[in-house]
Amino acid sequence: IRSALAHGFALPRGAEYHALRRSRAAFRGRTSPREILLDIGPRTMLDQLRFESQPEPEIANRLKAWKRILEDPALGVLAPQILRADSQVFVLGSCFANEIRAVLETKDVSVHPRMDAQIAALLPDDLKIDPAWGAWDERVHYQCYTPFSILQEVRIAVGAWEPTPDSVLTSKKDGRKAYWDPYRRYVYTHTKADTLTVRETMNRRVREGLEAADVVVFTLGLIESFGIQGHPGVAAEFNLAFRKRLELQDPGYDEALAAMDEACRLVLERAPETRIVLTVSPIPLSLTFTNADVVTATMRGKSILRAVADTLQRRYPNVSYFPSYEFVMWRGDGFREVDQRHVRPEIVAEITGAFCDAWFQPDALAPGDAAYPQHTPRPPQGKVEGRGPRRGLLDTLLGRRSRS
């Protein structure tokens, strides 16, 4: 512990410090923990990514001072590097979960939930969602954006709860009856039996993934959620066709913390050695269902989710936080110019690459082209991707442009 402190943790009171103190086995055989420095300045991050296995004390102390941002804009991230090539990774949550999956699959890592050909066969082509990345795949149906939908998935996987068959809802799509599973994102079929089969298949894949996982990645996206009239639980997302059946829930910190605390506890009760990594998506809301302005609602939701992640990493030795949110928000040029919402593909590649470097042992992963993961949302058709001048956070909020 003295050695770790002497060699400098950017956040010595955070989860990795407690994980080191309480779970020494995870770092056994290492002389000291490593730290990744992610560039958040105008230079290319891939050129600035570096490891510090034994930084000098004056360097370690400088990392804790804000003024060093002016000289060396970088974000310190602790790197346990405990995963191997044969490690099993379970990812669940918003878009970043799919980005992690896309990169790891190019490097031959086993990622869960596993895809199942039966799902593709049961979902009719005319009812499949056309996702932002331009090509349908099953992963779009595993996305869940709120702490409450993540908890719902974990509860189903461990057998603590199971939705009833009568929770399948019906509507008309293009003049035909369609059956919707409200607990999964955009799962429509033409028969109730098919919808229930898709539900059972996805339940099994999530259960198998959690049981096999060495590390679980939960990505928190937003806080606004919707209850379903006459049924327990929350809908995977808002559905305009069923707006009269959905009830807005605008929970706060306490409710979000309780949900994610239970999700982490259920995972760790079944497999105490599992490592859990929490991230917060930087993508703003496309719209809010509350009375607040969309900017205010976005900041409220992200603040709650970030505080929840911090509380849990302090509460559980095996829970860590990966700062993808901070990297994008403080970088200044992380978002696409066309919508100022979705993260630029090259930034996504940098973040996911840093995640791999932080969690996997050196040289554990097979080479893979992660420059532009296939699940990165594309810009709207007809729009030209542009980078534009860098914006600092305060400049963006105040409507000013900083000098590039």
CSV table of N, CA and C in Angstrom, one decimal, residues 245-314:
chain,number,residue,atom,x,y,z
A,245,ARG,N,-49.9,3.5,-22.6
A,245,ARG,CA,-49.7,2.4,-21.6
A,245,ARG,C,-48.5,2.6,-20.8
A,246,LEU,N,-47.7,3.7,-21.1
A,246,LEU,CA,-46.4,3.9,-20.4
A,246,LEU,C,-46.6,5.1,-19.5
A,247,GLU,N,-45.9,5.0,-18.3
A,247,GLU,CA,-46.0,6.1,-17.3
A,247,GLU,C,-44.6,6.6,-17.0
A,248,LEU,N,-44.4,7.9,-17.2
A,248,LEU,CA,-43.1,8.5,-17.0
A,248,LEU,C,-42.7,8.3,-15.5
A,249,GLN,N,-41.4,7.9,-15.3
A,249,GLN,CA,-40.8,7.9,-14.0
A,249,GLN,C,-39.6,8.7,-14.1
A,250,ASP,N,-39.5,9.7,-13.2
A,250,ASP,CA,-38.3,10.6,-13.2
A,250,ASP,C,-37.6,10.4,-11.9
A,251,PRO,N,-36.9,9.3,-11.7
A,251,PRO,CA,-36.3,9.0,-10.3
A,251,PRO,C,-35.1,9.9,-10.1
A,252,GLY,N,-34.7,9.9,-8.8
A,252,GLY,CA,-33.5,10.6,-8.4
A,252,GLY,C,-32.4,9.8,-8.0
A,253,TYR,N,-31.4,10.3,-7.3
A,253,TYR,CA,-30.2,9.6,-7.0
A,253,TYR,C,-30.4,8.4,-6.1
A,254,ASP,N,-31.3,8.5,-5.1
A,254,ASP,CA,-31.6,7.4,-4.2
A,254,ASP,C,-32.1,6.2,-4.9
A,255,GLU,N,-33.1,6.4,-5.8
A,255,GLU,CA,-33.7,5.3,-6.6
A,255,GLU,C,-32.6,4.7,-7.5
A,256,ALA,N,-31.9,5.5,-8.2
A,256,ALA,CA,-30.9,5.0,-9.1
A,256,ALA,C,-29.8,4.2,-8.4
A,257,LEU,N,-29.4,4.7,-7.3
A,257,LEU,CA,-28.3,4.0,-6.5
A,257,LEU,C,-28.9,2.7,-6.0
A,258,ALA,N,-30.1,2.7,-5.5
A,258,ALA,CA,-30.7,1.4,-5.0
A,258,ALA,C,-30.7,0.3,-6.1
A,259,ALA,N,-31.1,0.8,-7.3
A,259,ALA,CA,-31.2,-0.2,-8.4
A,259,ALA,C,-29.8,-0.7,-8.8
A,260,MET,N,-28.8,0.1,-9.0
A,260,MET,CA,-27.5,-0.4,-9.4
A,260,MET,C,-26.8,-1.1,-8.2
A,261,ASP,N,-27.1,-0.7,-7.0
A,261,ASP,CA,-26.5,-1.4,-5.9
A,261,ASP,C,-27.1,-2.9,-5.9
A,262,GLU,N,-28.4,-3.0,-6.1
A,262,GLU,CA,-28.9,-4.4,-6.1
A,262,GLU,C,-28.4,-5.2,-7.3
A,263,ALA,N,-28.2,-4.5,-8.5
A,263,ALA,CA,-27.6,-5.2,-9.6
A,263,ALA,C,-26.2,-5.7,-9.3
A,264,CYS,N,-25.4,-4.9,-8.7
A,264,CYS,CA,-24.0,-5.3,-8.4
A,264,CYS,C,-24.0,-6.4,-7.3
A,265,ARG,N,-24.9,-6.2,-6.4
A,265,ARG,CA,-24.9,-7.2,-5.3
A,265,ARG,C,-25.3,-8.6,-5.8
A,266,LEU,N,-26.3,-8.6,-6.7
A,266,LEU,CA,-26.8,-9.9,-7.2
A,266,LEU,C,-25.7,-10.6,-8.0
A,267,VAL,N,-24.9,-9.8,-8.8
A,267,VAL,CA,-23.8,-10.4,-9.6
A,267,VAL,C,-22.7,-10.9,-8.6
A,268,LEU,N,-22.4,-10.2,-7.6
A,268,LEU,CA,-21.3,-10.6,-6.7
A,268,LEU,C,-21.7,-11.7,-5.8
A,269,GLU,N,-23.0,-11.8,-5.4
A,269,GLU,CA,-23.4,-12.9,-4.6
A,269,GLU,C,-23.2,-14.2,-5.3
A,270,ARG,N,-23.4,-14.2,-6.6
A,270,ARG,CA,-23.3,-15.5,-7.4
A,270,ARG,C,-21.8,-15.8,-7.7
A,271,ALA,N,-21.1,-14.7,-7.9
A,271,ALA,CA,-19.6,-14.9,-8.3
A,271,ALA,C,-18.8,-13.8,-7.6
A,272,PRO,N,-18.4,-14.0,-6.4
A,272,PRO,CA,-17.7,-13.0,-5.6
A,272,PRO,C,-16.4,-12.5,-6.3
A,273,GLU,N,-15.8,-13.3,-7.1
A,273,GLU,CA,-14.5,-12.8,-7.8
A,273,GLU,C,-14.7,-12.0,-9.0
A,274,THR,N,-16.0,-11.9,-9.5
A,274,THR,CA,-16.2,-11.1,-10.7
A,274,THR,C,-15.9,-9.6,-10.5
A,275,ARG,N,-15.3,-9.0,-11.5
A,275,ARG,CA,-15.0,-7.6,-11.5
A,275,ARG,C,-16.1,-6.9,-12.2
A,276,ILE,N,-16.6,-5.8,-11.7
A,276,ILE,CA,-17.6,-5.0,-12.4
A,276,ILE,C,-17.0,-3.6,-12.7
A,277,VAL,N,-17.2,-3.2,-14.0
A,277,VAL,CA,-16.7,-1.9,-14.5
A,277,VAL,C,-18.0,-1.1,-14.8
A,278,LEU,N,-18.1,0.1,-14.2
A,278,LEU,CA,-19.2,1.0,-14.5
A,278,LEU,C,-18.7,2.1,-15.4
A,279,THR,N,-19.4,2.5,-16.4
A,279,THR,CA,-19.2,3.6,-17.2
A,279,THR,C,-20.4,4.5,-17.4
A,280,VAL,N,-20.3,5.7,-17.7
A,280,VAL,CA,-21.4,6.6,-18.0
A,280,VAL,C,-21.3,7.1,-19.4
A,281,SER,N,-22.4,6.9,-20.2
A,281,SER,CA,-22.4,7.4,-21.6
A,281,SER,C,-22.4,8.9,-21.6
A,282,PRO,N,-21.5,9.5,-22.5
A,282,PRO,CA,-21.5,11.0,-22.6
A,282,PRO,C,-22.6,11.5,-23.5
A,283,ILE,N,-23.3,10.6,-24.2
A,283,ILE,CA,-24.3,11.1,-25.2
A,283,ILE,C,-25.5,11.8,-24.6
A,284,PRO,N,-25.8,13.0,-24.9
A,284,PRO,CA,-26.9,13.7,-24.3
A,284,PRO,C,-28.2,13.1,-24.7
A,285,LEU,N,-29.3,13.5,-24.0
A,285,LEU,CA,-30.6,13.1,-24.4
A,285,LEU,C,-31.0,13.7,-25.7
A,286,SER,N,-31.7,12.9,-26.5
A,286,SER,CA,-32.2,13.4,-27.8
A,286,SER,C,-33.5,14.3,-27.5
A,287,LEU,N,-34.2,13.9,-26.4
A,287,LEU,CA,-35.3,14.7,-25.9
A,287,LEU,C,-35.6,14.3,-24.5
A,288,THR,N,-36.3,15.2,-23.8
A,288,THR,CA,-36.7,14.8,-22.4
A,288,THR,C,-38.2,14.8,-22.3
A,289,PHE,N,-38.7,14.0,-21.5
A,289,PHE,CA,-40.1,13.9,-21.2
A,289,PHE,C,-40.5,14.7,-20.0
A,290,THR,N,-39.6,15.3,-19.4
A,290,THR,CA,-39.9,16.2,-18.2
A,290,THR,C,-40.1,17.6,-18.6
A,291,ASN,N,-40.4,18.5,-17.6
A,291,ASN,CA,-40.7,19.9,-17.9
A,291,ASN,C,-39.4,20.7,-18.1
A,292,ALA,N,-38.2,20.1,-17.9
A,292,ALA,CA,-37.0,20.8,-17.9
A,292,ALA,C,-36.5,20.9,-19.4
A,293,ASP,N,-35.6,21.9,-19.6
A,293,ASP,CA,-34.9,22.0,-20.8
A,293,ASP,C,-34.0,20.7,-21.1
A,294,VAL,N,-33.8,20.3,-22.3
A,294,VAL,CA,-33.1,19.1,-22.6
A,294,VAL,C,-31.7,19.2,-22.1
A,295,VAL,N,-31.0,20.4,-22.1
A,295,VAL,CA,-29.7,20.5,-21.6
A,295,VAL,C,-29.7,20.3,-20.1
A,296,THR,N,-30.6,20.9,-19.4
A,296,THR,CA,-30.7,20.7,-17.9
A,296,THR,C,-31.1,19.3,-17.5
A,297,ALA,N,-32.0,18.7,-18.3
A,297,ALA,CA,-32.3,17.3,-18.0
A,297,ALA,C,-31.2,16.4,-18.2
A,298,THR,N,-30.4,16.6,-19.3
A,298,THR,CA,-29.2,15.8,-19.6
A,298,THR,C,-28.2,15.9,-18.4
A,299,MET,N,-27.9,17.1,-18.0
A,299,MET,CA,-26.9,17.3,-16.9
A,299,MET,C,-27.4,16.7,-15.6
A,300,ARG,N,-28.7,16.8,-15.3
A,300,ARG,CA,-29.2,16.2,-14.1
A,300,ARG,C,-29.0,14.7,-14.2
A,301,GLY,N,-29.4,14.1,-15.3
A,301,GLY,CA,-29.3,12.6,-15.4
A,301,GLY,C,-27.9,12.1,-15.3
A,302,LYS,N,-27.0,12.8,-16.1
A,302,LYS,CA,-25.6,12.3,-16.1
A,302,LYS,C,-25.0,12.5,-14.7
A,303,SER,N,-25.3,13.6,-14.0
A,303,SER,CA,-24.8,13.8,-12.7
A,303,SER,C,-25.2,12.8,-11.7
A,304,ILE,N,-26.5,12.4,-11.8
A,304,ILE,CA,-27.0,11.3,-10.9
A,304,ILE,C,-26.2,10.0,-11.2
A,305,LEU,N,-26.1,9.7,-12.5
A,305,LEU,CA,-25.5,8.4,-12.9
A,305,LEU,C,-24.0,8.4,-12.5
A,306,ARG,N,-23.3,9.5,-12.7
A,306,ARG,CA,-21.9,9.6,-12.3
A,306,ARG,C,-21.7,9.4,-10.8
A,307,ALA,N,-22.6,10.1,-10.0
A,307,ALA,CA,-22.6,10.0,-8.6
A,307,ALA,C,-22.8,8.5,-8.1
A,308,VAL,N,-23.8,7.9,-8.8
A,308,VAL,CA,-24.1,6.5,-8.4
A,308,VAL,C,-22.9,5.6,-8.7
A,309,ALA,N,-22.2,5.8,-9.8
A,309,ALA,CA,-21.0,5.0,-10.1
A,309,ALA,C,-19.9,5.2,-9.1
A,310,ASP,N,-19.8,6.5,-8.6
A,310,ASP,CA,-18.7,6.8,-7.7
A,310,ASP,C,-19.0,6.1,-6.3
A,311,THR,N,-20.3,6.2,-5.9
A,311,THR,CA,-20.7,5.6,-4.6
A,311,THR,C,-20.5,4.1,-4.7
A,312,LEU,N,-20.8,3.4,-5.8
A,312,LEU,CA,-20.6,2.0,-5.8
A,312,LEU,C,-19.2,1.5,-5.9
A,313,GLN,N,-18.3,2.3,-6.5
A,313,GLN,CA,-16.9,1.9,-6.6
A,313,GLN,C,-16.3,2.1,-5.2
A,314,ARG,N,-16.8,2.9,-4.4
A,314,ARG,CA,-16.3,3.1,-3.0
A,314,ARG,C,-16.9,2.0,-2.1
